[in-house]
Amino acid sequence: MPNKHVKEMEALKEHLGKHQLKLTRQRELILSAFLRQEHITAEAMYHQLAKSDPHLGLATIYRTLNLFCDAGLAQARHFGTQTQYDNISHKGHHDHLICTDCGKIVEFENCDIERLQEEVATQNGFIIKTHRLELYGLCSRCRH
Amino acid sequence: MPNKHVKEMEALKEHLGKHQLKLTRQRELILSAFLRQEHITAEAMYHQLAKSDPHLGLATIYRTLNLFCDAGLAQARHFGTQTQYDNISHKGHHDHLICTDCGKIVEFENCDIERLQEEVATQNGFIIKTHRLELYGLCSRCRH
DNA sequence: ATTGAAATTGATAAGCTGTCTCAAAATGAT
DNA sequence: ATCATTTTGAGACAGCTTATCAATTTCAAT
């Protein structure tokens, strides 16, 4: 596990400890692979890891990615018929423009929107931990 | 069909005419029910209409809602494991502040955020049809 | 280091949502 | 009214995700 993933590893361990869960070889392996991606599906990770670990089950991948969501390391996003698991640390504050016709996804970042979100939260007594902003529409090619 | 839905009915007829499709009792019924909602799932509409029309098939609902998407009256949005069909004519978007601790949900609306969203979309050549904004955090009670 | 209760895994069955199939019915142009 | 074409309803089917469960692994307490 690269050094730069130590922080996430610690976050996972903390979550495991709090919930009487155990650190397994598979969880370490999947975390390591997950942190290298910006976002990935369970199926894609299954095929990716099959090379180095042929007996890693698909159910374990799903269970572990959902665990990462609980631990705040990942965020599930449903698009089409599949679920994308977004890497929170990569994401930082990236949001998505999604073409409903061809499925194209454009990532963007907008500080002004972030600031307004904070404002709205403060007005309502909230402290924001994460957010999800998705804009659905047609990309330049599909709108014709 | 209420008078206020005449415009949508005409839009549907125009689409049907252009594509050699036919206006059926079911399509009228489903349109009428759909226009009364801000958004709905196929399953929910199935149960809702089952009372007045027990033999209306679920497949027909799906087919018809997808037809509405093609006709520009509806917009499909994947939410959780299900597909929400949004009523395009309802413009009043409410976004959500969600407390991850107690589950409290506060709805809000912010024109400035909406405007910035349009800006971002335009910069990327997109035309927005719908969006989804959720802020996750702790509400005033739970943050202590 | 060993033990043992509790959690996890892998393989697969089951569940859910949405689409496809096809014979019967409805539509609408003629 | 006729008839080619489209649509419907019911259920089969397909894709993605979760549940089941015996075998294995983890880890805290010896």
CSV table of C-alpha atoms (C1' of nucleotides) in Angstrom, one decimal, chain A residues 78-81 100 134 136, chain B residues 34 36-45 48 61-62 64-70 73-88 90 93-94 96 129-132 134, chain C residues 17-19:
chain,number,residue,atom,x,y,z
A,78,HIS,CA,-26.3,5.2,-9.8
A,79,PHE,CA,-26.0,5.8,-13.5
A,80,GLY,CA,-27.8,3.7,-16.2
A,81,THR,CA,-28.2,0.2,-14.7
A,100,THR,CA,-28.7,11.5,-20.4
A,134,GLU,CA,-25.2,16.2,-10.6
A,136,TYR,CA,-28.4,16.1,-16.1
B,34,PHE,CA,-48.0,11.7,-14.8
B,36,ARG,CA,-50.1,15.6,-11.6
B,37,GLN,CA,-46.8,14.5,-10.1
B,38,GLU,CA,-43.4,16.2,-9.8
B,39,HIS,CA,-41.7,12.9,-10.2
B,40,ILE,CA,-42.7,9.3,-9.9
B,41,THR,CA,-41.4,5.8,-10.4
B,42,ALA,CA,-43.0,3.3,-12.8
B,43,GLU,CA,-43.8,1.0,-9.9
B,44,ALA,CA,-45.5,3.7,-8.0
B,45,MET,CA,-47.6,4.7,-10.9
B,48,GLN,CA,-51.6,4.2,-8.3
B,61,ILE,CA,-46.2,2.1,-17.9
B,62,TYR,CA,-42.4,1.7,-18.5
B,64,THR,CA,-45.1,5.0,-21.9
B,65,LEU,CA,-42.9,6.8,-19.5
B,66,ASN,CA,-39.9,6.2,-21.8
B,67,LEU,CA,-42.1,7.5,-24.6
B,68,PHE,CA,-42.6,10.7,-22.6
B,69,CYS,CA,-38.9,11.0,-22.3
B,70,ASP,CA,-38.5,10.8,-26.0
B,73,LEU,CA,-42.2,15.6,-21.4
B,74,ALA,CA,-40.3,13.6,-18.9
B,75,GLN,CA,-36.7,13.1,-17.8
B,76,ALA,CA,-35.4,9.8,-16.3
B,77,ARG,CA,-33.2,10.1,-13.3
B,78,HIS,CA,-31.6,7.2,-11.5
B,79,PHE,CA,-32.1,7.4,-7.8
B,80,GLY,CA,-31.1,4.6,-5.5
B,81,THR,CA,-31.9,1.4,-7.4
B,82,GLN,CA,-34.9,2.9,-9.1
B,83,THR,CA,-35.6,5.2,-11.9
B,84,GLN,CA,-37.5,8.4,-11.2
B,85,TYR,CA,-39.4,10.0,-14.0
B,86,ASP,CA,-39.3,13.8,-13.5
B,87,ASN,CA,-42.1,16.0,-14.8
B,88,ILE,CA,-40.3,18.5,-17.0
B,90,HIS,CA,-42.4,21.3,-12.9
B,93,HIS,CA,-36.5,22.3,-8.0
B,94,HIS,CA,-36.0,21.8,-4.3
B,96,HIS,CA,-31.8,18.8,0.0
B,129,LYS,CA,-32.7,19.3,-18.1
B,130,THR,CA,-32.7,18.5,-14.4
B,131,HIS,CA,-30.2,18.4,-11.5
B,132,ARG,CA,-29.7,16.9,-8.2
B,134,GLU,CA,-27.7,17.0,-1.9
C,17,DT,C1',-35.8,-3.4,-11.7
C,18,DG,C1',-36.5,-2.9,-16.3
C,19,DT,C1',-36.9,-4.9,-21.2
